mmCIF file of C-alpha atoms in Angstrom:
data_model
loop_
_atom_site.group_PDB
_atom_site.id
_atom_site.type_symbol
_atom_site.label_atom_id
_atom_site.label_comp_id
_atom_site.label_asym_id
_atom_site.label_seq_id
_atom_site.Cartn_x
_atom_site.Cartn_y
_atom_site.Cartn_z
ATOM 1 C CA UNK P 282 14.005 0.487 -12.315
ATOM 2 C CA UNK P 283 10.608 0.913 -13.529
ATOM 3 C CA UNK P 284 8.054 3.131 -11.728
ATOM 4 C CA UNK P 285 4.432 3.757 -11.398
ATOM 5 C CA UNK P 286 3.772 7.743 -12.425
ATOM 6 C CA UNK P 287 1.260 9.640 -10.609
ATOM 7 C CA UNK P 288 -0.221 13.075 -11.991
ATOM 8 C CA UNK P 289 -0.891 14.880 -10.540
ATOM 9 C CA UNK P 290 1.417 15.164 -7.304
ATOM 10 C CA UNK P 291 -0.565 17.450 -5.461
ATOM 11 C CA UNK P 292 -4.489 18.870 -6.039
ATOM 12 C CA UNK P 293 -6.979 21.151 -4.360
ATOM 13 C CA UNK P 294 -10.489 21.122 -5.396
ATOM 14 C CA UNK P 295 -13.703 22.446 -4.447
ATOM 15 C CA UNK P 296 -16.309 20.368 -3.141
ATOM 16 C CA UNK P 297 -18.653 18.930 -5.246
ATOM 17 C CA UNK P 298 -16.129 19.293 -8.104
ATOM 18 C CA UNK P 299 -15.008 16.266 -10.225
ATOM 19 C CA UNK P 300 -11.442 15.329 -10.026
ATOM 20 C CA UNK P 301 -9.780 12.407 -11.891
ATOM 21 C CA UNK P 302 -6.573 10.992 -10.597
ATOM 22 C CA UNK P 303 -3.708 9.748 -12.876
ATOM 23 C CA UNK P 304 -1.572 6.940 -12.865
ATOM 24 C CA UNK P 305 0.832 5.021 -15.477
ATOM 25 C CA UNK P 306 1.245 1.864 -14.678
ATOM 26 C CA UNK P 307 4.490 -0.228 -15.024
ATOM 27 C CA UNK P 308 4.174 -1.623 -18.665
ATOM 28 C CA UNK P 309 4.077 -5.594 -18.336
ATOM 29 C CA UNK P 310 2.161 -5.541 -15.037
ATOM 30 C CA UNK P 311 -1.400 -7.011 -15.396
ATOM 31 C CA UNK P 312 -3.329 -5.701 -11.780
ATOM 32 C CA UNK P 313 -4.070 -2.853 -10.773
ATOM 33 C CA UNK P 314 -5.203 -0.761 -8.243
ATOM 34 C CA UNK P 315 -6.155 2.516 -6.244
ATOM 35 C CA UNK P 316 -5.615 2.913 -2.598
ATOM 36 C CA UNK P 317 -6.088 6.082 -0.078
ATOM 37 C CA UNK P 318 -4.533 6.929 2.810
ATOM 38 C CA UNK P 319 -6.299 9.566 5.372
ATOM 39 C CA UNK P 320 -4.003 11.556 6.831
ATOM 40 C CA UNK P 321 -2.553 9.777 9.914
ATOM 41 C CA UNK P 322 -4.320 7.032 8.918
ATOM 42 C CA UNK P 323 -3.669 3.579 7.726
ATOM 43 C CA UNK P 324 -3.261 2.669 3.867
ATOM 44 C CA UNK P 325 -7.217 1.474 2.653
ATOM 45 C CA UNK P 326 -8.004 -0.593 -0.359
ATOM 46 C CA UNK P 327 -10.218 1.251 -3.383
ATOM 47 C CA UNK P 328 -10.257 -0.855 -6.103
ATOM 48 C CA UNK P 329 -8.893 -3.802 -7.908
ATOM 49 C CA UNK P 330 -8.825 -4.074 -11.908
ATOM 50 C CA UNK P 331 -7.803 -6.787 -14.069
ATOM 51 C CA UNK P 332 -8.895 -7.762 -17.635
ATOM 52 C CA UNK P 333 -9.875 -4.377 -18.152
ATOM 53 C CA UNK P 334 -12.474 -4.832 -15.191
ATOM 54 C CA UNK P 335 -13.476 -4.250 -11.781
ATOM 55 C CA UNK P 336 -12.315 -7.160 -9.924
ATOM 56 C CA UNK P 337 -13.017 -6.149 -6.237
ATOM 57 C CA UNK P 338 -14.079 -2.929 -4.669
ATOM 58 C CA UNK P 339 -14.229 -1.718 -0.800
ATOM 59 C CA UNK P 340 -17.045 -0.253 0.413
ATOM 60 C CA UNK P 341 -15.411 3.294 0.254
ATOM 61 C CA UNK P 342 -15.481 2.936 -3.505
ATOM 62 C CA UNK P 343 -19.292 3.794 -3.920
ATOM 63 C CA UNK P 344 -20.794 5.257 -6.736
ATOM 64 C CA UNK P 345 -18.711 8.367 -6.186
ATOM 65 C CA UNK P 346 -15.718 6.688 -7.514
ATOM 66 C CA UNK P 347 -15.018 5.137 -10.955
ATOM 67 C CA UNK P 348 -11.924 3.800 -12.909
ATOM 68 C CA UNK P 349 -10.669 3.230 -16.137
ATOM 69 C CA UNK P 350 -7.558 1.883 -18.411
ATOM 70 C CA UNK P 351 -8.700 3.842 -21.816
ATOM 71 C CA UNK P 352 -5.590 3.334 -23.535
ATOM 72 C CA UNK P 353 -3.759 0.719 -22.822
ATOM 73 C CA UNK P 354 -1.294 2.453 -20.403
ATOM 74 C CA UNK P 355 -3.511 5.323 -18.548
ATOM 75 C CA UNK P 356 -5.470 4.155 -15.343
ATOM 76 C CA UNK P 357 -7.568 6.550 -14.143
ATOM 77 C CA UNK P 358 -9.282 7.382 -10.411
ATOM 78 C CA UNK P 359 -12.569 9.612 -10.909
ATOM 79 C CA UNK P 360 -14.575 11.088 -8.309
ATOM 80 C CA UNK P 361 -17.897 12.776 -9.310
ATOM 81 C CA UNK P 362 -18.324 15.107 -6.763
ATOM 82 C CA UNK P 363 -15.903 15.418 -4.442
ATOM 83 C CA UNK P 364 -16.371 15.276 -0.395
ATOM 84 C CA UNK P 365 -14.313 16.987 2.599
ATOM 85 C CA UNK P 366 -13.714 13.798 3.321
ATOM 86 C CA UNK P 367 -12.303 12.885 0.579
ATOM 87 C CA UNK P 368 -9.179 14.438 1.126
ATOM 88 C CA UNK P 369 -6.383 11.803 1.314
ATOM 89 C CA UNK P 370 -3.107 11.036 -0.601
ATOM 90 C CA UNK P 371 -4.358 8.722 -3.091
ATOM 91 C CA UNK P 372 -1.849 5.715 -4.255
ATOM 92 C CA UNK P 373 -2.313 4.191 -7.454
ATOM 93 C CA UNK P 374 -0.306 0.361 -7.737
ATOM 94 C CA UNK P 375 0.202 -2.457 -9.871
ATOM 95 C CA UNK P 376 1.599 -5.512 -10.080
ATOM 96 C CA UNK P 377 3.322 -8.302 -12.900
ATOM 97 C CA UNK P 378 1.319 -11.559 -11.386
ATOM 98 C CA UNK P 379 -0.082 -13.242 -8.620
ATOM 99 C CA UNK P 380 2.295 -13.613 -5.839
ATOM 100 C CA UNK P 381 4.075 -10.884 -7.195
ATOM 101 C CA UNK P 382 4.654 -7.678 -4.798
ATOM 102 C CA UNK P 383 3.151 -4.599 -5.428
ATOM 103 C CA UNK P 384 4.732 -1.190 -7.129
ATOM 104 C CA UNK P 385 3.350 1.888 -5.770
ATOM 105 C CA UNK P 386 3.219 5.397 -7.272
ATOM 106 C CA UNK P 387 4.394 8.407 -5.311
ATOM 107 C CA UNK P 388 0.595 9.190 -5.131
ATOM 108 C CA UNK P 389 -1.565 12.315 -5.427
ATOM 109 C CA UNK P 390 -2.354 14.571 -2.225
ATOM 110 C CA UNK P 391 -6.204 15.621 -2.947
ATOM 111 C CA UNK P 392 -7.231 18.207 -0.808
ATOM 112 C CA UNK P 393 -11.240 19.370 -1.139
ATOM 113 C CA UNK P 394 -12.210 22.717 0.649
ATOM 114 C CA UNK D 1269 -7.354 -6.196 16.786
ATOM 115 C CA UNK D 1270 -8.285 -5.604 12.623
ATOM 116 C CA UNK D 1271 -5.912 -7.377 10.191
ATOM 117 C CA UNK D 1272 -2.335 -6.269 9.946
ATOM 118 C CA UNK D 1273 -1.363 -4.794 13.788
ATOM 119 C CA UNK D 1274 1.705 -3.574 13.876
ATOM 120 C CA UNK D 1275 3.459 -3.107 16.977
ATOM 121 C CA UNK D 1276 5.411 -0.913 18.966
ATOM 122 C CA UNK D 1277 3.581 2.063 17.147
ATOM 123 C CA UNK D 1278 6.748 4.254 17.207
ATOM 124 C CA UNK D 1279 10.383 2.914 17.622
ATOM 125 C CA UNK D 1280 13.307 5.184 18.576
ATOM 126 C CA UNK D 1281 16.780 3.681 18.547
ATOM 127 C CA UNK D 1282 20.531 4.722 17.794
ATOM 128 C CA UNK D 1283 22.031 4.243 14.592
ATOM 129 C CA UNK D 1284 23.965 0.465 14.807
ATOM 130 C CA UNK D 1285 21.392 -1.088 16.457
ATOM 131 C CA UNK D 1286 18.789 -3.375 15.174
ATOM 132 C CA UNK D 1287 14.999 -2.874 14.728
ATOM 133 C CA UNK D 1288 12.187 -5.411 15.196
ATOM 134 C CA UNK D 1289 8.771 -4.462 14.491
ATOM 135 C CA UNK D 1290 5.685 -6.956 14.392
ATOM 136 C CA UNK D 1291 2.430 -7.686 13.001
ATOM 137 C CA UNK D 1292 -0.110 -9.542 13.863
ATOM 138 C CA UNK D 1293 -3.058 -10.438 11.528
ATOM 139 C CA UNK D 1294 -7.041 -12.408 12.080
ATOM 140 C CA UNK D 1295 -7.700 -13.864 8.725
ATOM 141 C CA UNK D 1296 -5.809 -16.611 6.827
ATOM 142 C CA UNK D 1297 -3.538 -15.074 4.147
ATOM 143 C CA UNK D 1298 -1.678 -15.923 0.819
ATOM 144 C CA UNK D 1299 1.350 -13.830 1.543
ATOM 145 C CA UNK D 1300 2.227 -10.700 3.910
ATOM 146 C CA UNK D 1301 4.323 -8.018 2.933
ATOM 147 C CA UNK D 1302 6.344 -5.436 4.281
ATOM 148 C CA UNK D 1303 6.139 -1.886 3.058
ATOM 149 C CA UNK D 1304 8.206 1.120 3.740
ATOM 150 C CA UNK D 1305 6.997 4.825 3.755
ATOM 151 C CA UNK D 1306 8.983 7.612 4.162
ATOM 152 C CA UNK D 1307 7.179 10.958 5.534
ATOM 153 C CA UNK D 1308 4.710 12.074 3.009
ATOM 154 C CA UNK D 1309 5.488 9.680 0.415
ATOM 155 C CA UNK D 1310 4.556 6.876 -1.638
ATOM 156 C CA UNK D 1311 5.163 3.180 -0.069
ATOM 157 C CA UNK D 1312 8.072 1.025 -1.396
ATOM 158 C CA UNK D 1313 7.664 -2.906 -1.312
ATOM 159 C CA UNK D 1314 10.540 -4.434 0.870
ATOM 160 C CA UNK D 1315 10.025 -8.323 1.137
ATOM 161 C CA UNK D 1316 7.381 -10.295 0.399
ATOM 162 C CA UNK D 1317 7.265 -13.887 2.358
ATOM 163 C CA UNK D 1318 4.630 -16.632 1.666
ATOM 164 C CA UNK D 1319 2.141 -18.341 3.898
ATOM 165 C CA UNK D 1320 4.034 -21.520 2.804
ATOM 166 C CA UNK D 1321 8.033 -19.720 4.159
ATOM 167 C CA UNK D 1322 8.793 -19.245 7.569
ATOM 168 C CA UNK D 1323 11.742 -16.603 6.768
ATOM 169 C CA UNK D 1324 13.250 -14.746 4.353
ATOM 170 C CA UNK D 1325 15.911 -12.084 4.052
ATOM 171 C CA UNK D 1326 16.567 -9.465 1.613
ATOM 172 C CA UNK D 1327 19.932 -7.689 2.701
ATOM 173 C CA UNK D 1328 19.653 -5.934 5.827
ATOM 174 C CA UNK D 1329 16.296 -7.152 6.590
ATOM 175 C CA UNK D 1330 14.719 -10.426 7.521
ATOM 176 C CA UNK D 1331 11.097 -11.250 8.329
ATOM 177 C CA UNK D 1332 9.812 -14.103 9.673
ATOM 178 C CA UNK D 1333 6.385 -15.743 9.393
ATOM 179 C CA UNK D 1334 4.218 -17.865 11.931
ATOM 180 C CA UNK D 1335 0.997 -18.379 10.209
ATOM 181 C CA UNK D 1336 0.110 -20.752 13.429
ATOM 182 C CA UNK D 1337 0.115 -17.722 15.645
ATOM 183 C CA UNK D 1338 -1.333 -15.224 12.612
ATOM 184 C CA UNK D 1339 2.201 -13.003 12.924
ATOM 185 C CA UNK D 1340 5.295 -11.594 11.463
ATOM 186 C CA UNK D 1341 8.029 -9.804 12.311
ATOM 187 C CA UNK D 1342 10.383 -7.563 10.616
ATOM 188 C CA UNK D 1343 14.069 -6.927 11.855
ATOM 189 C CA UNK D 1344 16.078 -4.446 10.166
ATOM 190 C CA UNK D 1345 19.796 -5.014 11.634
ATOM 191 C CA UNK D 1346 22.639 -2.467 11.761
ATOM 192 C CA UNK D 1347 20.122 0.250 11.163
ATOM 193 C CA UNK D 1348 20.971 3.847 9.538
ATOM 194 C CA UNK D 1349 19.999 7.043 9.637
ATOM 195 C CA UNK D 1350 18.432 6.861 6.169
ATOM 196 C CA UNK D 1351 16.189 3.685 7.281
ATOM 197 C CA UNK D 1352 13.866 6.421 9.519
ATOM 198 C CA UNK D 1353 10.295 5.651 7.751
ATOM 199 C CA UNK D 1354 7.215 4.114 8.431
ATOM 200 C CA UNK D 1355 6.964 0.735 8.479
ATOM 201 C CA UNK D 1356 3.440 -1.328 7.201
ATOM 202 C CA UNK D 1357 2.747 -5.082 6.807
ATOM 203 C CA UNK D 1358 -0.095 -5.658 4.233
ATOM 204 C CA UNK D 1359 -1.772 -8.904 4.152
ATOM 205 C CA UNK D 1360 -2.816 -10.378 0.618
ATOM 206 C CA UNK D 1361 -5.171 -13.611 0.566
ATOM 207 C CA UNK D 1362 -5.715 -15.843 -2.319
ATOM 208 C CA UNK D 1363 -6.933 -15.053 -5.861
ATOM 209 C CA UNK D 1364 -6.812 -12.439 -8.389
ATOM 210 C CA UNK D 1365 -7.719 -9.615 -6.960
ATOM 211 C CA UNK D 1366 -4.721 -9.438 -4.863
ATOM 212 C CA UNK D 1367 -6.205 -7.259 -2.798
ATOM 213 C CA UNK D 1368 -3.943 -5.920 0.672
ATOM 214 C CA UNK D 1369 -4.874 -5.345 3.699
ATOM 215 C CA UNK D 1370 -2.604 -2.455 5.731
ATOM 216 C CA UNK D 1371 -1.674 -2.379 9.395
ATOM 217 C CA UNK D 1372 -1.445 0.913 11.358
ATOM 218 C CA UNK D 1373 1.998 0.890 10.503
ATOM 219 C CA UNK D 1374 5.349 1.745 13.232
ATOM 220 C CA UNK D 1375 7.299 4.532 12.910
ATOM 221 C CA UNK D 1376 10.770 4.417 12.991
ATOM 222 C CA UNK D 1377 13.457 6.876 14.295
ATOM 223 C CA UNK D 1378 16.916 5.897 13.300
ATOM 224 C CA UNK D 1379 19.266 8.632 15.295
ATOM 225 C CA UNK D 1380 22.393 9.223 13.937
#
């Protein structure tokens, strides 16, 4: 069955450090997106891209955070300068079409210290 | 309550017996969804049910949908060890984004 790839699985970084976040999406899906989840927390809603754009972003995703599909089959997570707070497992997703249920990744555990 | 309340928070029951968790959501919505997580890993997509169905099974599970009192409920029947997880309801509304919106989620215990 085809999956969404995260890289990578697990990352530490030091604060104020830029990290970007990895994520292959499944081929003939046209949406997708990055969501965090704090640990213990409940799954929150980053970003939505389709037609190699921003569609809708959350109020989390501030100018901190940016995306991008450079080649056709990466899709990228950026942060500029990472926070403590920032630490989360990070879940990359995509879908085929509307109406269509979502395929997550395995995410990426970011840890900042 | 915020969109997507799952309740009881944490279920513990025997293996055999069947599970019924709920959700409860504020805003209208395109289509709910159920998700599974298992400790410390990513979330896999169970069943997806429309504003416009009022049930729908996929094997061992069936949800139901009541968009008149904003709530859902999933009910996993003859339950295993191997369905211990965390359960979440997600709430997508119309249009492209496709944007979800997760409940708190309920933990499961199956024990064998």
């Amino acid at each position: 069955e085809p999956e969404v790839t995260q890289t990578p699985s697990h990352q530490v970084t030091q604060m104020g450090q830029e990290v970007i976040l990895r994520c292959v999406p499944i081929s003939n899906h046209l949406y997708f997106y990055w969501y965090r989840q704090i640990l213990g927390q409940k799954v929150e809603f980053l970003v939505s891209f389709y037609n190699n754009e921003i569609s809708e972003k959350s109020e989390i995703f501030d100018d901190q955070f940016s995306v991008e599909r450079p080649d056709g089959s990466n899709f990228t997570l950026k942060i500029r300068s990472t926070k403590l707070e920032d630490s989360a497992m990070y879940f990359c997703a995509s879908r085929q079409g509307v109406g269509n249920g979502y395929t997550f990744g395995s995410g990426t555990r970011l840890t900042v210290v | 309550s915020q969109q997507g309340e799952e309740d009881p928070q944490a279920l513990s029951i025997q293996e055999g017996e069947n599970a019924t968790m709920n959700c409860s959501y504020k805003t209208s919505i395109n289509n709910l969804q159920w998700y599974r997580q298992n400790s410390g890993r990513g979330l896999v997509h169970l069943i997806l049910i429309r504003s416009n169905e009022r049930e729908k099974h996929s094997g061992r599970l069936r949800v139901t949908l009541d968009t008149s009192k904003k709530s859902s409920s999933l009910l996993i029947t003859a339950s295993r060890a191997a369905d211990t997880a965390s359960y979440f309801c997600a709430t997508g509304r119309s249009g492209n984004t496709g944007k979800l919106i997760f409940g708190q989620g309920t933990t499961l215990q199956v024990k064998p």
